[in-house]
Tab-separated table of N, CA and C in Angstrom:
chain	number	residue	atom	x	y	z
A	255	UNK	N	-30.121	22.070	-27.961
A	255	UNK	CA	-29.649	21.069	-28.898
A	255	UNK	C	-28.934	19.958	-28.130
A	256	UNK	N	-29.412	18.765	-28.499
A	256	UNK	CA	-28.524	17.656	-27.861
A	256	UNK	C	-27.619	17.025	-28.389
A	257	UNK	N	-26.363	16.580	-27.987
A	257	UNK	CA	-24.996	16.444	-28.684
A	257	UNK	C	-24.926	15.094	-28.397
A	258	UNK	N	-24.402	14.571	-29.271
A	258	UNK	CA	-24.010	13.079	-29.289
A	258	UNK	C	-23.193	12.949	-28.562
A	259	UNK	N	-23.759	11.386	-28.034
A	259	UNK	CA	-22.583	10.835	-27.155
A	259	UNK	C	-21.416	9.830	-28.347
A	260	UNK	N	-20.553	10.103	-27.935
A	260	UNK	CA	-19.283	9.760	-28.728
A	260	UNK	C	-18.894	8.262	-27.865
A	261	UNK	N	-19.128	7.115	-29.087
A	261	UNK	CA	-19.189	5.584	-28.507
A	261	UNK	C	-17.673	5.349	-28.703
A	262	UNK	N	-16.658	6.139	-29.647
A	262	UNK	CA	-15.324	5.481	-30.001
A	262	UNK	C	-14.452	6.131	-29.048
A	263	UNK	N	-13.486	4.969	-28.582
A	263	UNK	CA	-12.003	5.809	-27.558
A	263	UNK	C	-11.555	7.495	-27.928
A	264	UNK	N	-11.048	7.729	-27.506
A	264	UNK	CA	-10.790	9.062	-28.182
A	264	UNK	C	-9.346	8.701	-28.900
A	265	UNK	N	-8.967	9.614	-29.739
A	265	UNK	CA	-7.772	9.071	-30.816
A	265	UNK	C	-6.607	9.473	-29.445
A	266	UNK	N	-6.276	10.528	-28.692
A	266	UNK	CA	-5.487	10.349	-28.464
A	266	UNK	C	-5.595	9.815	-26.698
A	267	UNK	N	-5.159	8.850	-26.090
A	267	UNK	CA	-5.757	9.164	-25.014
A	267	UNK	C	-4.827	9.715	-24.136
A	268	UNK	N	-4.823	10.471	-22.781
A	268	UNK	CA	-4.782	10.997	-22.141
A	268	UNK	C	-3.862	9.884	-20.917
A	269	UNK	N	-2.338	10.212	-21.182
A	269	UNK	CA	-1.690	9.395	-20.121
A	269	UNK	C	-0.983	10.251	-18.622
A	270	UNK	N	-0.933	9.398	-17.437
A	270	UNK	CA	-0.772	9.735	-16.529
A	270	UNK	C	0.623	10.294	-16.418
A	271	UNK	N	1.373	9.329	-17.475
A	271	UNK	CA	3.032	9.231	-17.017
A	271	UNK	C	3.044	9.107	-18.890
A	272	UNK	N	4.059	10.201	-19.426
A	272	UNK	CA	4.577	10.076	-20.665
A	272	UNK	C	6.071	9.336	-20.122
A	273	UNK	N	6.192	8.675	-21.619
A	273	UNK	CA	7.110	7.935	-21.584
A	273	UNK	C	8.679	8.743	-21.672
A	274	UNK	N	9.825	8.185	-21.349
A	274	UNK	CA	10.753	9.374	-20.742
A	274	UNK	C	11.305	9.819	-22.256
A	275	UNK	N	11.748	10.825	-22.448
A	275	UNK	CA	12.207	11.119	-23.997
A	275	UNK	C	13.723	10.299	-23.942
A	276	UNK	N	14.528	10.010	-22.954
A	276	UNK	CA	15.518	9.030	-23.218
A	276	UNK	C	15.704	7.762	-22.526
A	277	UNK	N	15.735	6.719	-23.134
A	277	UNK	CA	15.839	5.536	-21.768
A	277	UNK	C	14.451	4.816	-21.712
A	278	UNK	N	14.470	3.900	-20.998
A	278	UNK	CA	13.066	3.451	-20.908
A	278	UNK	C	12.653	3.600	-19.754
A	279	UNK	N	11.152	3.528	-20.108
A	279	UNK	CA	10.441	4.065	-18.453
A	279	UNK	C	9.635	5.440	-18.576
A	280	UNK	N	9.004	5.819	-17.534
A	280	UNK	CA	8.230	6.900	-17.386
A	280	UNK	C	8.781	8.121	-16.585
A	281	UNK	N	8.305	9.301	-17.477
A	281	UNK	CA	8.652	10.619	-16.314
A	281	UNK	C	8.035	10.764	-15.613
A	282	UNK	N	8.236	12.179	-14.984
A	282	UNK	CA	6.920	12.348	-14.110
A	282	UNK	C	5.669	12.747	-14.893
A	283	UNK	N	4.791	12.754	-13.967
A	283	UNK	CA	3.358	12.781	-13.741
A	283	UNK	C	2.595	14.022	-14.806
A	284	UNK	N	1.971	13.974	-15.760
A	284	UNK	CA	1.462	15.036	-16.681
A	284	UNK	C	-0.242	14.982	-16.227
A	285	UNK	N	-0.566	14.601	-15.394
A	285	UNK	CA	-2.181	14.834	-14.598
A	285	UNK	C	-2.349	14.955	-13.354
A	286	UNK	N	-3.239	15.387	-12.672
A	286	UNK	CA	-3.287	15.010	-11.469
A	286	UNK	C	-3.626	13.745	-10.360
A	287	UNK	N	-3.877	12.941	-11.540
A	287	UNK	CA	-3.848	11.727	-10.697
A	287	UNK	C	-2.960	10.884	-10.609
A	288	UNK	N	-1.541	11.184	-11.429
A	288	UNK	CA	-0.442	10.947	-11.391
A	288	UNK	C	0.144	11.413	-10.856
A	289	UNK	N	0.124	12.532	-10.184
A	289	UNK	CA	0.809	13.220	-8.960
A	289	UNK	C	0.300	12.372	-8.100
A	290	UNK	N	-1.110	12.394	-7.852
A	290	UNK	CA	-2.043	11.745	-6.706
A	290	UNK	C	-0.689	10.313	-6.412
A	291	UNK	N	-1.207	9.350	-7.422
A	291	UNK	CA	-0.489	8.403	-7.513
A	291	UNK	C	0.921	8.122	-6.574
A	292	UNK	N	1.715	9.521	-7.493
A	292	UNK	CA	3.079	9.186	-6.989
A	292	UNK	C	2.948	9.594	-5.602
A	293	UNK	N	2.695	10.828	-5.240
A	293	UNK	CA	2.589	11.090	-3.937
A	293	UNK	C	2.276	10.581	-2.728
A	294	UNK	N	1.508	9.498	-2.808
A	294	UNK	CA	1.107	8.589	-2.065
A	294	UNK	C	1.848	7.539	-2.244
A	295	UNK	N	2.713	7.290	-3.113
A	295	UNK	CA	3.417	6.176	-3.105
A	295	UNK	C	4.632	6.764	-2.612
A	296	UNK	N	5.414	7.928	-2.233
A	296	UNK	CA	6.510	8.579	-1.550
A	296	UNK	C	6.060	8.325	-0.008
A	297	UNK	N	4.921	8.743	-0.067
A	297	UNK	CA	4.165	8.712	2.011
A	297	UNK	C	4.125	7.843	1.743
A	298	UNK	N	3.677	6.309	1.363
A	298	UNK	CA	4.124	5.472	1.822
A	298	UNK	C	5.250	4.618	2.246
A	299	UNK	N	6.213	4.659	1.122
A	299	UNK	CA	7.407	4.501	1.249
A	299	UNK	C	8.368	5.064	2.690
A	300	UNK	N	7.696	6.649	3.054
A	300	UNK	CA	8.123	6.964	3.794
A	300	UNK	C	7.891	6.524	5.395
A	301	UNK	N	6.548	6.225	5.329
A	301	UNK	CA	6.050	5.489	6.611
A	301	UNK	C	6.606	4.620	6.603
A	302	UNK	N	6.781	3.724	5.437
A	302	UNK	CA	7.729	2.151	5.353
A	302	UNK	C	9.329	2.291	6.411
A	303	UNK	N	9.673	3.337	5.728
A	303	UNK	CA	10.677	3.402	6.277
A	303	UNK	C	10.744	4.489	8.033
A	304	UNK	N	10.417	4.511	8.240
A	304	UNK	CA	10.456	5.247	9.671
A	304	UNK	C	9.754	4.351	10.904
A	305	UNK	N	8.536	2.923	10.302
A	305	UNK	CA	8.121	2.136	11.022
A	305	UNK	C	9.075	0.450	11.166
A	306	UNK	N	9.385	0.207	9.933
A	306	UNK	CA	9.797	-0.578	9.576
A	306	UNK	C	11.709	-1.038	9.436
A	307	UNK	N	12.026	0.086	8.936
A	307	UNK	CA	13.497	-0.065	8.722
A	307	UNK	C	14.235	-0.397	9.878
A	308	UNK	N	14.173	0.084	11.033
A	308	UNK	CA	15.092	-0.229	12.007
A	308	UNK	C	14.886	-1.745	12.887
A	309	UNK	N	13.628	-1.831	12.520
A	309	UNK	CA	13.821	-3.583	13.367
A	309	UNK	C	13.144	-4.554	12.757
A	310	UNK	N	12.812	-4.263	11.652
A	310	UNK	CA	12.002	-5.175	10.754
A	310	UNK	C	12.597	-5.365	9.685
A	311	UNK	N	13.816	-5.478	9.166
A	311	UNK	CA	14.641	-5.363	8.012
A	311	UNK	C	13.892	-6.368	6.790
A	312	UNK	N	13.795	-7.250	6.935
A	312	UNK	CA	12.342	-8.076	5.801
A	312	UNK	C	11.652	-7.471	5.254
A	313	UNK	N	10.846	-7.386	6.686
A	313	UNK	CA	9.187	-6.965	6.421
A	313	UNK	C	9.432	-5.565	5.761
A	314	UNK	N	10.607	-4.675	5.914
A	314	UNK	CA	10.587	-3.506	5.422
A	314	UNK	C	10.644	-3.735	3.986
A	315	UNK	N	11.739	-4.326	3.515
A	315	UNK	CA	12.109	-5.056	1.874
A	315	UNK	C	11.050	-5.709	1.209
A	316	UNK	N	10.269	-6.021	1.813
A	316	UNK	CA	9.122	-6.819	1.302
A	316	UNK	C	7.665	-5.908	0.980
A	317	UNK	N	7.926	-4.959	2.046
A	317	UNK	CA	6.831	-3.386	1.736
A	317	UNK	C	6.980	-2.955	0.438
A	318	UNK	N	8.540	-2.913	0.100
A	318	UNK	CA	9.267	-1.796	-0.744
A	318	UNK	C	9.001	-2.387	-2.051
A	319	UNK	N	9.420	-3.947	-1.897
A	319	UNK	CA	8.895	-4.507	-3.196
A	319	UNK	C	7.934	-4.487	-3.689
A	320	UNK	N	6.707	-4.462	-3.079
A	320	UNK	CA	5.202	-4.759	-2.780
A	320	UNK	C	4.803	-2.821	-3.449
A	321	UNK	N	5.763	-1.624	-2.714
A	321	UNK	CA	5.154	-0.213	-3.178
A	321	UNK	C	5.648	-0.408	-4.301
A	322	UNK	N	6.667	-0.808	-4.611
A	322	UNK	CA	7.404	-0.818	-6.235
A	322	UNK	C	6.520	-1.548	-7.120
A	323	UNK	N	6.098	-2.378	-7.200
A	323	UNK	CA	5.343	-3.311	-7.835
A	323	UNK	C	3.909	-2.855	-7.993
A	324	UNK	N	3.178	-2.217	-7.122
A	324	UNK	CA	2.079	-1.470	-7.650
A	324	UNK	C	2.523	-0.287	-8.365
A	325	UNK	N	3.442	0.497	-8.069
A	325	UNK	CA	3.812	1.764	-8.729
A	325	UNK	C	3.939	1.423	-10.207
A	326	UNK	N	4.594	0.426	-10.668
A	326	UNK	CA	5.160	-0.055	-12.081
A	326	UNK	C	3.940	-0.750	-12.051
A	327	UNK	N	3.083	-1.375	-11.897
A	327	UNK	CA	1.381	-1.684	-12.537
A	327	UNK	C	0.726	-0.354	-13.269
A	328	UNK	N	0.915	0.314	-11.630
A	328	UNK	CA	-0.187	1.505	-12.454
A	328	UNK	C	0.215	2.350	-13.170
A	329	UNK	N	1.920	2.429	-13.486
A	329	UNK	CA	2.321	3.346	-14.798
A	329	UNK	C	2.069	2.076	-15.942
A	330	UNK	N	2.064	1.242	-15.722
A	330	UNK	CA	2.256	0.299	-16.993
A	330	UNK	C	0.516	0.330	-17.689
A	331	UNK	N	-0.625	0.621	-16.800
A	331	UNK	CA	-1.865	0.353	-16.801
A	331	UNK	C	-2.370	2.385	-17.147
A	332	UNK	N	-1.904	3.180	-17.079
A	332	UNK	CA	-2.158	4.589	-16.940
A	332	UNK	C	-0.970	5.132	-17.831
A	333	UNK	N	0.071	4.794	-18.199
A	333	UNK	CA	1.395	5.177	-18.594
A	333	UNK	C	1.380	5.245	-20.169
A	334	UNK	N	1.866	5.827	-21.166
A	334	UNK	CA	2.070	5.710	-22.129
A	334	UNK	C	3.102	3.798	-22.236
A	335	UNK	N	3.034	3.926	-23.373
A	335	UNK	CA	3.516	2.610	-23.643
A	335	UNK	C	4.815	2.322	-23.603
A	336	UNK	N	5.778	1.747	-22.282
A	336	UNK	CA	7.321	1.692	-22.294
A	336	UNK	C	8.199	1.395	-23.718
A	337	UNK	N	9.000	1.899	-23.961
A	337	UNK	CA	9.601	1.368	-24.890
A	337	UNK	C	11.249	1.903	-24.956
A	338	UNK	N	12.502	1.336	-25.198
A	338	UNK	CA	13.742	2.355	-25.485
A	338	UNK	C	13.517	3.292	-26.450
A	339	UNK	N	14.253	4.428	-26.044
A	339	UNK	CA	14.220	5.932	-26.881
A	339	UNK	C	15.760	6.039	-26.633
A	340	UNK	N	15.875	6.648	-27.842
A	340	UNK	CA	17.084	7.296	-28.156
A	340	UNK	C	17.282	8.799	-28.639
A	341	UNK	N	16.104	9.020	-28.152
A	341	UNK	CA	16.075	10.556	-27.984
A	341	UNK	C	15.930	11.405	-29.561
């Protein structure tokens, strides 16, 4: 028997990062590609800092902004929808 392919989003979809139950912003990671995600954004950070921090003080700040700024894309793009909670 052949099963339909299903053309509509699914009702609920499936986020990387639920939104935090207090505060705004995201928790951690409820998939594995949100681990993926974060995890690679810690090793990087961490290389940032062990290549960079001691004689590159800029270029290090400018990494950090640059890992921060994709990190908050791809929860904002994968993330449930930010909003304040009051729990």
């Amino acid at each position: 028997m052949i099963r339909p392919v299903p053309t509509d989003p699914p009702e609920n979809p499936r986020y990387w990062f639920p939104a935090k139950r207090y505060g705004w912003g995201w928790g951690i990671p409820v998939t594995w590609q949100g681990w993926i995600v974060l995890v690679a954004f810690i090793i990087a950070m961490l290389i940032a800092g062990m290549t960079l921090a001691a004689g590159h003080l800029i270029l290090y700040l400018v990494t950090v902004a640059i890992l921060v700024g994709v990190l908050i894309a791809i929860c904002y793009a994968k993330g449930e929808p930010p909003r304040w909670r009051w729990g």
